[in-house]
Short mmCIF file of C-alpha atoms in Angstrom, two decimals:
data_model
loop_
_atom_site.label_atom_id
_atom_site.label_comp_id
_atom_site.label_asym_id
_atom_site.label_seq_id
_atom_site.Cartn_x
_atom_site.Cartn_y
_atom_site.Cartn_z
CA MET A 1 -175.79 2.56 -142.07
CA ASN A 2 -179.20 1.56 -143.43
CA ASP A 3 -182.09 3.00 -141.33
CA ASP A 4 -184.76 1.19 -143.34
CA ARG A 5 -186.68 -0.94 -140.85
CA SER A 6 -187.63 -3.33 -143.64
CA ALA A 7 -183.97 -4.33 -143.81
CA ASN A 8 -183.93 -5.27 -140.11
CA ARG A 9 -183.64 -9.06 -140.03
CA PHE A 10 -185.75 -9.18 -136.87
CA GLU A 11 -188.70 -7.52 -138.63
CA LEU A 12 -188.88 -9.61 -141.79
CA GLY A 13 -191.81 -12.00 -141.67
CA LEU A 14 -192.50 -11.23 -137.99
CA GLU A 15 -195.60 -9.08 -138.34
CA PRO A 16 -198.10 -8.73 -135.45
CA ARG A 17 -200.88 -11.34 -135.61
CA PRO A 18 -203.78 -12.46 -133.37
CA ALA A 19 -201.56 -14.92 -131.53
CA ASN A 20 -199.10 -12.29 -130.36
CA TYR A 21 -200.83 -8.90 -130.49
CA THR A 22 -204.18 -7.53 -129.32
CA ALA A 23 -205.26 -3.96 -128.79
CA LEU A 24 -205.20 -3.08 -125.09
CA THR A 25 -208.60 -2.39 -123.53
CA PRO A 26 -209.80 -2.46 -119.91
CA VAL A 27 -212.84 -4.45 -121.04
CA SER A 28 -210.53 -7.48 -121.11
CA PHE A 29 -210.17 -7.33 -117.32
CA LEU A 30 -213.82 -8.27 -116.87
CA ARG A 31 -213.67 -11.15 -119.32
CA ARG A 32 -210.65 -12.55 -117.47
CA ALA A 33 -212.21 -12.12 -114.02
CA ALA A 34 -215.40 -13.86 -115.15
CA SER A 35 -213.33 -16.73 -116.52
CA ILE A 36 -211.12 -17.42 -113.50
CA LEU A 37 -213.17 -15.91 -110.63
CA ALA A 38 -216.67 -16.70 -111.85
CA ASP A 39 -218.18 -17.26 -108.39
CA HIS A 40 -216.16 -14.59 -106.58
CA THR A 41 -218.20 -11.60 -105.38
CA ALA A 42 -217.67 -8.78 -107.83
CA VAL A 43 -220.23 -6.24 -106.58
CA ILE A 44 -221.94 -5.51 -103.27
CA HIS A 45 -224.76 -2.97 -103.23
CA GLY A 46 -226.81 -3.05 -100.05
CA PRO A 47 -228.38 -6.51 -100.02
CA ILE A 48 -227.46 -7.14 -103.67
CA ARG A 49 -224.54 -9.38 -104.60
CA TYR A 50 -223.24 -10.08 -108.10
CA SER A 51 -220.54 -12.62 -108.89
CA TYR A 52 -218.05 -11.90 -111.65
CA ALA A 53 -219.95 -14.29 -113.92
CA GLU A 54 -223.16 -12.34 -113.24
CA LEU A 55 -221.47 -8.96 -113.70
CA PHE A 56 -220.04 -10.09 -117.04
CA ALA A 57 -223.47 -11.28 -118.19
CA ARG A 58 -225.11 -8.00 -117.12
CA CYS A 59 -222.53 -5.96 -119.02
CA ARG A 60 -223.01 -8.06 -122.15
CA ARG A 61 -226.79 -7.66 -121.81
CA LEU A 62 -226.38 -3.89 -121.63
CA ALA A 63 -224.08 -3.87 -124.66
CA SER A 64 -226.60 -6.01 -126.53
CA ALA A 65 -229.45 -3.64 -125.64
CA LEU A 66 -227.49 -0.57 -126.71
CA ALA A 67 -226.48 -2.19 -129.99
CA ALA A 68 -230.15 -2.99 -130.67
CA ARG A 69 -230.88 0.72 -130.27
CA GLY A 70 -228.30 1.68 -132.88
CA ILE A 71 -225.37 2.53 -130.60
CA GLY A 72 -222.03 1.70 -132.20
CA LYS A 73 -218.46 2.84 -132.71
CA GLY A 74 -217.90 6.49 -131.88
CA ASP A 75 -221.37 7.14 -130.44
CA THR A 76 -221.59 8.95 -127.10
CA VAL A 77 -223.63 7.32 -124.32
CA ALA A 78 -224.19 9.58 -121.31
CA ILE A 79 -225.10 8.36 -117.83
CA LEU A 80 -226.22 10.35 -114.79
CA ALA A 81 -226.05 8.22 -111.65
CA PRO A 82 -224.37 7.92 -108.25
CA ASN A 83 -221.98 5.07 -107.43
CA ILE A 84 -224.29 2.16 -108.27
CA PRO A 85 -223.83 -1.09 -110.23
CA ALA A 86 -225.34 0.40 -113.41
CA LEU A 87 -222.62 3.04 -113.62
CA LEU A 88 -219.92 0.41 -113.09
CA GLU A 89 -221.51 -1.82 -115.74
CA ALA A 90 -221.61 1.06 -118.22
CA HIS A 91 -217.80 1.33 -117.94
CA TYR A 92 -217.60 -2.07 -119.64
CA ALA A 93 -220.72 -2.33 -121.78
CA VAL A 94 -220.36 0.95 -123.67
CA PRO A 95 -216.67 0.43 -124.63
CA MET A 96 -217.53 -3.12 -125.78
CA LEU A 97 -219.31 -1.51 -128.71
CA GLY A 98 -216.52 0.93 -129.49
CA ALA A 99 -218.85 3.64 -128.20
CA VAL A 100 -217.76 6.43 -125.84
CA LEU A 101 -219.02 6.62 -122.25
CA ASN A 102 -219.81 10.08 -120.87
CA PRO A 103 -220.33 9.84 -117.08
CA LEU A 104 -222.07 13.01 -115.91
CA ASN A 105 -221.33 14.83 -112.70
CA THR A 106 -224.34 14.27 -110.42
CA ARG A 107 -223.85 17.66 -108.72
CA LEU A 108 -224.21 19.80 -111.84
CA ASP A 109 -227.21 21.99 -112.53
CA ALA A 110 -229.49 21.56 -115.53
CA GLY A 111 -227.73 24.20 -117.63
CA ALA A 112 -224.31 22.57 -117.22
CA LEU A 113 -225.73 19.12 -117.97
CA ALA A 114 -227.45 20.44 -121.11
CA PHE A 115 -224.17 21.98 -122.28
CA ILE A 116 -222.32 18.67 -121.86
CA LEU A 117 -225.05 16.60 -123.53
CA ASN A 118 -224.98 18.98 -126.47
CA HIS A 119 -221.20 19.43 -126.69
CA GLY A 120 -220.55 15.70 -126.28
CA GLU A 121 -223.21 14.88 -128.90
CA ALA A 122 -224.91 12.27 -126.70
CA ARG A 123 -226.97 9.67 -128.57
CA LEU A 124 -228.60 8.14 -125.47
CA LEU A 125 -228.92 8.97 -121.77
CA LEU A 126 -229.25 6.66 -118.76
CA VAL A 127 -230.62 8.36 -115.61
CA ASP A 128 -230.95 7.25 -112.00
CA ARG A 129 -234.49 8.07 -110.89
CA GLU A 130 -233.27 10.19 -107.95
CA LEU A 131 -231.77 12.54 -110.57
CA ALA A 132 -234.71 12.48 -112.97
CA GLY A 133 -235.78 16.01 -112.02
CA VAL A 134 -232.57 17.80 -112.97
CA ALA A 135 -232.15 15.50 -115.98
CA GLY A 136 -235.61 16.43 -117.21
CA GLN A 137 -234.78 20.13 -116.92
CA ALA A 138 -231.52 19.57 -118.82
CA LEU A 139 -233.35 17.75 -121.61
CA ALA A 140 -235.82 20.62 -121.88
CA GLU A 141 -232.91 23.05 -122.29
CA LEU A 142 -231.19 20.73 -124.76
CA GLY A 143 -233.87 21.37 -127.34
CA ARG A 144 -233.65 18.02 -129.14
CA ASP A 145 -234.99 14.53 -128.65
CA LEU A 146 -232.68 12.19 -126.76
CA PRO A 147 -233.63 8.58 -125.88
CA VAL A 148 -233.67 8.06 -122.10
CA ILE A 149 -233.43 4.89 -120.02
CA ASP A 150 -234.47 5.05 -116.37
CA ILE A 151 -232.09 3.31 -113.96
CA ASP A 152 -234.34 1.62 -111.40
CA ASP A 153 -231.72 1.17 -108.69
CA ALA A 154 -233.06 -0.82 -105.74
CA LEU A 155 -231.66 1.66 -103.18
CA ALA A 156 -232.82 4.84 -104.91
CA PRO A 157 -235.61 6.92 -103.38
CA GLU A 158 -239.00 6.33 -104.93
CA GLY A 159 -239.86 8.65 -107.78
CA PRO A 160 -241.11 8.79 -111.37
CA GLY A 161 -238.81 8.20 -114.29
CA ILE A 162 -238.52 10.21 -117.48
CA GLY A 163 -237.59 7.46 -119.95
CA GLY A 164 -239.46 5.00 -122.06
CA THR A 165 -238.08 1.89 -120.37
CA THR A 166 -236.19 0.84 -117.27
CA TYR A 167 -232.64 -0.42 -116.97
CA GLU A 168 -233.54 -3.82 -115.51
CA ALA A 169 -236.25 -4.37 -118.12
CA LEU A 170 -233.70 -3.53 -120.77
CA LEU A 171 -231.26 -6.13 -119.44
CA ALA A 172 -233.97 -8.77 -119.12
CA GLU A 173 -234.76 -8.60 -122.83
CA SER A 174 -231.12 -8.70 -123.98
CA ASP A 175 -228.45 -11.29 -124.70
CA PRO A 176 -226.13 -12.39 -121.82
CA ASP A 177 -223.88 -14.08 -124.39
CA PHE A 178 -223.63 -11.05 -126.66
CA ALA A 179 -220.49 -11.23 -128.83
CA TRP A 180 -219.16 -7.71 -129.16
CA PRO A 181 -216.86 -6.70 -132.02
CA PRO A 182 -213.11 -6.86 -131.24
CA LEU A 183 -211.31 -3.58 -130.66
CA GLU A 184 -209.09 -2.80 -133.60
CA ASP A 185 -207.30 0.32 -132.38
CA GLU A 186 -206.31 0.85 -128.74
CA TRP A 187 -205.99 4.60 -129.45
CA GLN A 188 -209.76 4.66 -130.02
CA ALA A 189 -211.79 6.92 -127.72
CA LEU A 190 -213.14 5.19 -124.61
CA CYS A 191 -214.57 7.88 -122.30
CA LEU A 192 -215.47 11.55 -122.43
CA LEU A 193 -214.95 13.26 -119.06
CA TYR A 194 -215.60 16.94 -118.46
CA THR A 195 -213.44 19.12 -116.24
CA SER A 196 -214.99 20.95 -113.29
CA GLY A 197 -215.20 24.19 -115.22
CA THR A 198 -214.53 26.64 -112.37
CA THR A 199 -214.53 29.43 -114.95
CA GLY A 200 -216.33 29.25 -118.27
CA ASN A 201 -217.58 26.06 -119.88
CA PRO A 202 -215.94 22.77 -118.94
CA LYS A 203 -213.57 21.03 -121.37
CA GLY A 204 -214.25 17.50 -122.61
CA VAL A 205 -211.29 15.22 -121.91
CA VAL A 206 -211.05 12.19 -124.22
CA TYR A 207 -209.57 8.94 -122.84
CA HIS A 208 -208.27 6.10 -125.02
CA HIS A 209 -208.40 2.34 -124.35
CA ARG A 210 -204.62 1.99 -124.05
CA GLY A 211 -204.32 4.73 -121.45
CA ALA A 212 -207.19 3.38 -119.36
CA TYR A 213 -205.79 -0.16 -119.47
CA LEU A 214 -202.28 0.84 -118.43
CA THR A 215 -203.33 3.41 -115.82
CA ALA A 216 -205.70 0.91 -114.19
CA LEU A 217 -202.90 -1.66 -113.92
CA GLY A 218 -200.52 0.96 -112.58
CA ASN A 219 -203.01 2.05 -109.91
CA ALA A 220 -203.81 -1.54 -108.93
CA MET A 221 -200.09 -2.10 -108.42
CA ALA A 222 -199.58 1.21 -106.61
CA ILE A 223 -202.08 0.45 -103.84
CA LYS A 224 -201.58 -3.35 -103.90
CA LEU A 225 -205.02 -4.54 -104.97
CA ASP A 226 -205.67 -8.28 -105.22
CA ALA A 227 -208.60 -10.72 -105.16
CA ARG A 228 -208.93 -10.25 -101.39
CA SER A 229 -209.36 -6.49 -101.75
CA ARG A 230 -212.69 -4.87 -100.97
CA TYR A 231 -212.93 -1.42 -102.46
CA LEU A 232 -215.50 1.07 -101.13
CA TRP A 233 -216.82 3.53 -103.70
CA THR A 234 -216.45 6.83 -101.82
CA LEU A 235 -214.88 8.54 -104.86
CA PRO A 236 -217.42 9.39 -107.59
CA MET A 237 -217.19 7.05 -110.58
CA PHE A 238 -218.04 10.05 -112.76
CA HIS A 239 -214.77 11.70 -111.68
CA CYS A 240 -211.98 10.51 -114.03
CA SER A 241 -213.90 7.20 -114.29
CA GLY A 242 -213.27 6.77 -110.59
CA TRP A 243 -209.53 7.41 -111.09
CA THR A 244 -209.66 4.21 -113.25
CA PHE A 245 -210.52 2.05 -110.22
CA THR A 246 -213.70 1.08 -112.09
CA TRP A 247 -211.29 -1.10 -114.09
CA ALA A 248 -208.40 -1.54 -111.63
CA VAL A 249 -210.44 -3.37 -108.97
CA THR A 250 -211.73 -5.78 -111.62
CA ALA A 251 -208.21 -6.29 -113.02
CA ALA A 252 -207.16 -7.45 -109.54
CA GLY A 253 -210.30 -9.57 -109.05
CA GLY A 254 -211.35 -7.51 -106.02
CA THR A 255 -214.85 -6.63 -104.84
CA HIS A 256 -216.58 -3.34 -105.67
CA VAL A 257 -218.70 -2.12 -102.73
CA CYS A 258 -221.08 0.53 -104.06
CA LEU A 259 -222.25 3.53 -102.05
CA ARG A 260 -224.81 6.01 -103.29
CA LYS A 261 -223.54 8.81 -101.05
CA PRO A 262 -220.16 9.45 -99.36
CA ASP A 263 -221.66 9.99 -95.90
CA PRO A 264 -219.57 9.12 -92.80
CA ALA A 265 -222.72 7.58 -91.30
CA LEU A 266 -222.63 5.11 -94.22
CA ILE A 267 -218.87 4.84 -94.72
CA PHE A 268 -217.86 3.71 -91.22
CA PRO A 269 -220.50 0.93 -90.99
CA ALA A 270 -219.58 -0.26 -94.52
CA ILE A 271 -215.91 -0.50 -93.54
CA VAL A 272 -216.82 -2.75 -90.62
CA GLU A 273 -219.57 -4.82 -92.28
CA HIS A 274 -217.76 -5.54 -95.54
CA GLY A 275 -214.17 -5.64 -94.34
CA ILE A 276 -213.17 -2.74 -96.59
CA THR A 277 -209.46 -2.66 -97.44
CA HIS A 278 -209.25 0.22 -99.93
CA MET A 279 -211.05 3.45 -100.77
CA CYS A 280 -210.32 6.83 -102.40
CA GLY A 281 -211.33 10.40 -101.80
CA ALA A 282 -210.34 14.03 -102.16
CA PRO A 283 -208.86 15.70 -99.04
CA VAL A 284 -212.34 17.06 -98.23
CA VAL A 285 -213.54 13.46 -97.74
CA LEU A 286 -210.70 12.80 -95.30
CA THR A 287 -211.59 15.95 -93.39
CA MET A 288 -215.23 14.85 -93.30
CA LEU A 289 -214.26 11.48 -91.80
CA ILE A 290 -211.94 13.02 -89.21
CA HIS A 291 -214.59 15.45 -88.00
CA ALA A 292 -217.55 13.07 -88.12
CA PRO A 293 -219.53 12.92 -84.86
CA GLU A 294 -218.11 10.40 -82.41
CA GLU A 295 -221.37 8.45 -82.40
CA VAL A 296 -220.94 7.89 -86.15
CA LYS A 297 -217.34 6.66 -86.06
CA ARG A 298 -216.63 2.94 -85.80
CA SER A 299 -213.43 1.11 -84.95
CA PHE A 300 -212.20 -1.64 -87.25
CA GLY A 301 -209.51 -4.28 -87.00
CA GLN A 302 -208.08 -4.12 -90.51
CA LYS A 303 -205.86 -1.39 -91.90
CA VAL A 304 -207.74 0.58 -94.58
CA VAL A 305 -205.73 2.12 -97.40
CA ILE A 306 -207.22 5.44 -98.50
CA VAL A 307 -205.86 7.14 -101.60
CA THR A 308 -206.18 10.89 -101.75
CA GLY A 309 -205.30 13.43 -104.38
CA GLY A 310 -206.28 16.83 -105.68
CA ALA A 311 -204.90 19.51 -103.41
CA SER A 312 -202.12 18.42 -101.09
CA PRO A 313 -203.63 16.91 -97.94
CA PRO A 314 -202.38 18.96 -95.01
CA SER A 315 -200.04 16.97 -92.77
CA ALA A 316 -202.53 17.37 -89.90
CA VAL A 317 -205.15 15.56 -91.99
CA ILE A 318 -202.77 12.68 -92.73
CA ALA A 319 -202.02 12.40 -89.01
CA GLY A 320 -205.73 12.47 -88.13
CA MET A 321 -206.50 9.65 -90.55
CA ALA A 322 -203.63 7.55 -89.22
CA ARG A 323 -205.03 7.82 -85.69
CA MET A 324 -208.32 6.29 -86.91
CA GLY A 325 -206.62 3.31 -88.57
CA PHE A 326 -206.30 4.56 -92.15
CA ASP A 327 -203.12 4.26 -94.20
CA VAL A 328 -203.02 7.37 -96.41
CA ILE A 329 -201.44 7.10 -99.87
CA HIS A 330 -200.98 10.44 -101.58
CA MET A 331 -201.30 10.42 -105.38
CA TYR A 332 -201.43 13.30 -107.81
CA GLY A 333 -203.12 13.76 -111.14
CA LEU A 334 -205.75 15.54 -113.16
CA THR A 335 -208.74 14.64 -115.28
CA GLU A 336 -206.36 14.89 -118.24
CA THR A 337 -204.17 12.10 -116.80
CA TYR A 338 -206.93 9.60 -115.94
CA GLY A 339 -206.67 10.71 -112.32
CA PRO A 340 -203.53 9.55 -110.46
CA SER A 341 -200.30 9.83 -112.44
CA MET A 342 -197.82 10.46 -109.61
CA ILE A 343 -197.42 8.80 -106.22
CA CYS A 344 -195.62 9.69 -103.02
CA LEU A 345 -193.76 6.41 -102.57
CA PRO A 346 -192.38 5.89 -99.04
CA GLN A 347 -188.59 5.72 -98.94
CA ALA A 348 -186.16 3.83 -96.72
CA GLY A 349 -185.49 5.85 -93.61
CA TRP A 350 -188.89 7.55 -93.48
CA ASP A 351 -189.92 5.28 -90.61
CA ASP A 352 -187.20 6.89 -88.50
CA LEU A 353 -188.66 10.37 -88.91
CA ASP A 354 -190.78 12.02 -86.25
CA ALA A 355 -194.52 12.14 -87.01
CA GLU A 356 -194.55 15.76 -88.19
CA SER A 357 -191.62 15.27 -90.58
CA LEU A 358 -193.07 12.00 -91.89
CA HIS A 359 -196.48 13.46 -92.60
CA ALA A 360 -194.87 16.46 -94.33
CA ARG A 361 -192.99 14.03 -96.64
CA MET A 362 -196.21 12.08 -97.27
CA ALA A 363 -197.96 15.26 -98.40
CA ARG A 364 -195.62 15.62 -101.40
CA GLN A 365 -196.85 14.67 -104.87
CA GLY A 366 -193.85 12.37 -105.38
CA VAL A 367 -192.77 10.73 -108.62
CA HIS A 368 -194.49 9.49 -111.77
CA THR A 369 -196.13 6.05 -111.79
CA PRO A 370 -194.53 3.27 -113.87
CA ILE A 371 -197.04 3.58 -116.72
CA LEU A 372 -195.98 7.15 -117.52
CA ASP A 373 -192.90 7.72 -119.66
CA ASP A 374 -191.54 10.64 -117.66
CA PHE A 375 -192.25 13.77 -115.65
CA GLN A 376 -190.36 16.90 -114.79
CA VAL A 377 -190.73 20.14 -112.91
CA GLY A 378 -190.00 22.53 -115.74
CA ASP A 379 -189.62 26.23 -116.32
CA PRO A 380 -193.03 27.34 -117.70
CA GLU A 381 -191.31 29.67 -120.20
CA THR A 382 -188.43 27.54 -121.51
CA GLY A 383 -189.69 24.03 -120.77
CA ARG A 384 -186.30 23.12 -119.30
CA PRO A 385 -186.15 21.26 -115.95
CA VAL A 386 -185.62 23.41 -112.87
CA PRO A 387 -182.85 22.58 -110.35
CA ARG A 388 -183.65 19.87 -107.81
CA ASP A 389 -183.06 22.21 -104.90
CA GLY A 390 -186.49 22.18 -103.23
CA ARG A 391 -186.74 25.94 -103.76
CA THR A 392 -186.97 26.83 -107.46
CA VAL A 393 -190.59 26.85 -108.58
CA GLY A 394 -191.57 25.31 -111.91
CA GLU A 395 -194.55 23.59 -113.50
CA ILE A 396 -195.31 19.88 -113.26
CA MET A 397 -195.10 18.42 -116.77
CA LEU A 398 -196.01 14.85 -117.70
CA ARG A 399 -195.90 12.60 -120.73
CA GLY A 400 -196.72 9.01 -121.56
CA ASN A 401 -199.58 6.62 -122.19
CA GLY A 402 -201.53 7.86 -119.17
CA VAL A 403 -202.27 11.22 -120.76
CA MET A 404 -205.52 12.05 -122.57
CA LYS A 405 -205.96 12.06 -126.35
CA GLY A 406 -206.89 15.72 -126.08
CA TYR A 407 -209.88 18.00 -125.54
CA TYR A 408 -212.97 17.16 -127.56
CA ARG A 409 -213.79 19.78 -130.21
CA ASN A 410 -211.21 22.16 -128.74
CA PRO A 411 -207.99 21.99 -130.80
CA GLU A 412 -206.63 25.28 -129.46
CA ALA A 413 -206.80 24.11 -125.83
CA THR A 414 -205.29 20.76 -126.85
CA GLU A 415 -202.28 22.42 -128.51
CA THR A 416 -201.75 24.65 -125.49
CA ALA A 417 -201.90 21.68 -123.10
CA PHE A 418 -199.27 19.74 -125.10
CA ASP A 419 -196.91 22.65 -125.74
CA GLY A 420 -193.25 21.59 -125.95
CA GLY A 421 -193.89 17.85 -126.00
CA TRP A 422 -195.22 17.68 -122.43
CA PHE A 423 -198.66 17.86 -120.89
CA ARG A 424 -198.67 21.15 -119.00
CA SER A 425 -200.49 20.63 -115.70
CA GLY A 426 -200.67 24.26 -114.61
CA ASP A 427 -199.53 23.19 -111.12
CA LEU A 428 -196.49 24.97 -109.71
CA ALA A 429 -194.05 22.84 -107.72
CA VAL A 430 -190.51 22.51 -106.46
CA TRP A 431 -188.28 19.54 -107.22
CA HIS A 432 -186.46 18.01 -104.28
CA GLU A 433 -183.01 16.43 -104.39
CA ASP A 434 -184.54 12.94 -104.05
CA GLY A 435 -186.56 13.48 -107.25
CA TYR A 436 -189.87 14.09 -105.48
CA ALA A 437 -192.08 16.96 -106.62
CA GLU A 438 -194.00 19.08 -104.15
CA VAL A 439 -196.85 21.22 -105.45
CA LYS A 440 -196.80 24.74 -104.12
CA ASP A 441 -199.87 26.07 -105.91
CA ARG A 442 -201.87 26.32 -109.06
CA SER A 443 -200.19 28.97 -111.19
CA LYS A 444 -203.09 31.34 -110.57
CA ASP A 445 -203.02 30.78 -106.78
CA ILE A 446 -199.48 31.94 -105.98
CA ILE A 447 -199.55 35.10 -103.84
CA ILE A 448 -196.92 37.73 -104.68
CA SER A 449 -196.42 40.04 -101.71
CA GLY A 450 -193.74 42.71 -101.88
CA GLY A 451 -192.08 40.77 -104.71
CA GLU A 452 -191.95 37.54 -102.66
CA ASN A 453 -193.85 34.42 -103.72
CA ILE A 454 -196.08 32.89 -101.05
CA SER A 455 -197.55 29.41 -101.49
CA SER A 456 -201.18 29.39 -100.41
CA LEU A 457 -200.84 25.64 -99.75
CA GLU A 458 -198.00 26.26 -97.28
CA VAL A 459 -200.12 28.75 -95.32
CA GLU A 460 -203.10 26.39 -95.40
CA ASP A 461 -200.99 23.54 -94.06
CA VAL A 462 -200.05 25.63 -91.02
CA LEU A 463 -203.66 26.70 -90.42
CA TYR A 464 -204.80 23.07 -90.47
CA ARG A 465 -202.49 22.38 -87.53
CA HIS A 466 -204.50 24.69 -85.28
CA PRO A 467 -206.77 22.54 -83.11
CA ALA A 468 -209.87 24.63 -83.89
CA VAL A 469 -209.54 24.63 -87.69
CA MET A 470 -211.55 22.16 -89.78
CA GLU A 471 -210.99 23.67 -93.26
CA ALA A 472 -208.88 26.50 -94.60
CA ALA A 473 -208.26 28.16 -97.95
CA VAL A 474 -205.88 31.03 -98.63
CA VAL A 475 -206.01 33.48 -101.55
CA ALA A 476 -204.49 36.83 -102.45
CA ARG A 477 -206.12 40.01 -101.21
CA PRO A 478 -205.12 43.19 -103.11
CA ASP A 479 -202.99 45.58 -101.04
CA ASP A 480 -201.97 49.11 -102.00
CA PHE A 481 -198.53 48.78 -100.42
CA TRP A 482 -197.56 45.10 -100.76
CA GLY A 483 -199.48 44.40 -103.98
CA GLU A 484 -201.05 41.30 -102.43
CA THR A 485 -201.28 39.79 -98.96
CA PRO A 486 -202.59 36.37 -97.85
CA CYS A 487 -206.28 36.25 -96.92
CA ALA A 488 -207.45 33.09 -95.12
CA PHE A 489 -210.98 31.75 -95.23
CA VAL A 490 -211.50 29.36 -92.33
CA THR A 491 -214.20 26.91 -91.24
CA LEU A 492 -213.94 26.07 -87.55
CA LYS A 493 -214.71 22.70 -86.01
CA PRO A 494 -218.26 22.46 -84.63
CA ASP A 495 -217.01 22.35 -81.02
CA ALA A 496 -214.31 24.97 -81.44
CA GLY A 497 -216.07 27.83 -79.69
CA GLU A 498 -214.91 31.36 -80.42
CA VAL A 499 -211.52 31.91 -82.01
CA ALA A 500 -210.17 35.40 -82.63
CA PRO A 501 -208.54 36.19 -86.01
CA ASP A 502 -205.46 37.50 -84.19
CA GLU A 503 -205.03 34.10 -82.53
CA LEU A 504 -204.81 32.34 -85.91
CA ILE A 505 -202.49 34.99 -87.34
CA ALA A 506 -200.16 34.68 -84.35
CA PHE A 507 -200.31 30.89 -84.64
CA CYS A 508 -199.12 31.11 -88.26
CA LYS A 509 -196.37 33.64 -87.50
CA SER A 510 -194.97 31.31 -84.84
CA ARG A 511 -194.57 28.53 -87.44
CA MET A 512 -193.51 30.31 -90.64
CA ALA A 513 -191.93 33.49 -91.94
CA GLY A 514 -193.97 36.47 -90.78
CA PHE A 515 -194.57 37.85 -94.27
CA LYS A 516 -196.26 34.56 -95.25
CA ALA A 517 -198.82 34.68 -92.45
CA PRO A 518 -202.34 35.80 -93.40
CA ARG A 519 -203.14 39.45 -92.77
CA THR A 520 -206.89 38.77 -92.95
CA ILE A 521 -209.05 35.95 -91.54
CA VAL A 522 -212.64 35.36 -92.68
CA PHE A 523 -214.72 32.72 -90.87
CA GLY A 524 -217.49 30.68 -92.50
CA ALA A 525 -218.30 27.78 -94.82
CA LEU A 526 -216.11 27.41 -97.91
CA PRO A 527 -217.67 27.31 -101.39
CA LYS A 528 -216.92 24.07 -103.24
CA THR A 529 -217.19 22.73 -106.78
CA SER A 530 -219.39 19.77 -107.65
CA THR A 531 -216.42 17.45 -107.06
CA GLY A 532 -215.69 18.85 -103.60
CA LYS A 533 -212.82 21.18 -104.55
CA ILE A 534 -212.73 24.54 -102.81
CA GLN A 535 -213.71 27.31 -105.25
CA LYS A 536 -210.82 29.69 -104.84
CA PHE A 537 -212.05 31.90 -107.66
CA GLU A 538 -215.10 32.70 -105.51
CA LEU A 539 -212.87 33.41 -102.52
CA ARG A 540 -210.67 35.67 -104.64
CA LYS A 541 -213.76 37.71 -105.58
CA HIS A 542 -214.64 37.96 -101.89
CA ALA A 543 -211.09 39.02 -101.04
CA ARG A 544 -211.14 41.72 -103.71
CA ALA A 545 -214.40 43.04 -102.28
CA LEU A 546 -212.79 43.28 -98.83
CA ARG A 547 -210.32 45.80 -100.23
CA ALA A 548 -213.13 48.23 -100.90
#
């Protein structure tokens, strides 16, 4: 048998050509939307409205202006801004040039920003004027000249800029018909996103055009976006490029509704005023909406799909959102997988379950999205799949087009992440008989007490069911006899009154095996990362101190 592909009669003379092959890039979604939905509202930002034709022209103007300043293929363009039109426009304009967009986390301090600007080798920085102070401090620490453009957003607080020109002035002087060079290689870098960096310096995750294109289409399909969709930007666009919804909403021809701050006092009115149909947020955002003051909450006639990810949303949170008119879709992913890469798809027969059983099923991470090649729950040591028994713990492993190129300037971390031909997530899970994965913990968060593994997420889920609990996080506390025991850090609802630790411990013991119940309860606010994730490493330090 001849394995030479050149001898394959279906290959001879049938080479790819412009008529039948183009490199995949999410920039093409905007060009299409502007062509067929020119007058459709693309962006709403307070009183501002942009059609798709206007959005396309603004993005081409920005690309033109950047090109005039020497930005080209492979150059890093950083932007520090909340969820405003300029940040959305940068997700199209910068990749048009073959340059790499580096959206910066707006909650970072000056030192962290300086590290990222230096590590990512930024050539230019765009800054919203509300963030000019911390940006100025970061530039001072950077120790080198970096051109700065001030974003003069109409809804930003008044304040001085730090750049030589403003964003709108830049667009005004540039070409709305700018012809950008065609993308030659869909594997080319598109975005540089930095992980939260809970310990040590953050890692720079590099996205490629192909992955962004396919993941955006997969996410649009997963939550059923179309031209009637109105998407509220409650998830930061700097976080995994907004889980690719910066591109997915445009691919569907929907409307982006910008929001500078994810405040319930702004979110509920926006849902009503703009007829919002879709939004995203970490579980902490869902908790914030559930526990918003009654005078802030608004009722709305339409069903609002809200996608959540990160840590598993406790079943009590899913139930609370449903009571307010939200349809919760649970997806799972990481910065390294462009955000969502798995989805908890409802199955036939789930509608017949009681509410508690249904919400427990909905809290699973589920199965891989269609754009990924495969996933497994594998043995961290051997890489082999674990039994689908719902009990054996393994690591979630993913592979396919929706996985990063690798970590920028960090080959050792890249090789570790791709060990064995899979992307190693570091999340420990069980695999159910129906093929659905259920995360039990990050590998470092499993509690081993008397030789038994205890899932901190399982304990947290029970705590969230207590009517007085608003937030809960469980970590290991060292114990001379058991090795480790569960220690729960709890934030009570504002109107909860006094709750004794013994009451919560007894509540847990009545709903789970006694050895899994927390031995220690600590009340107070929970420390969080800049993306709203609970900082368990800080809680672990606190728990260790309690031992002394």
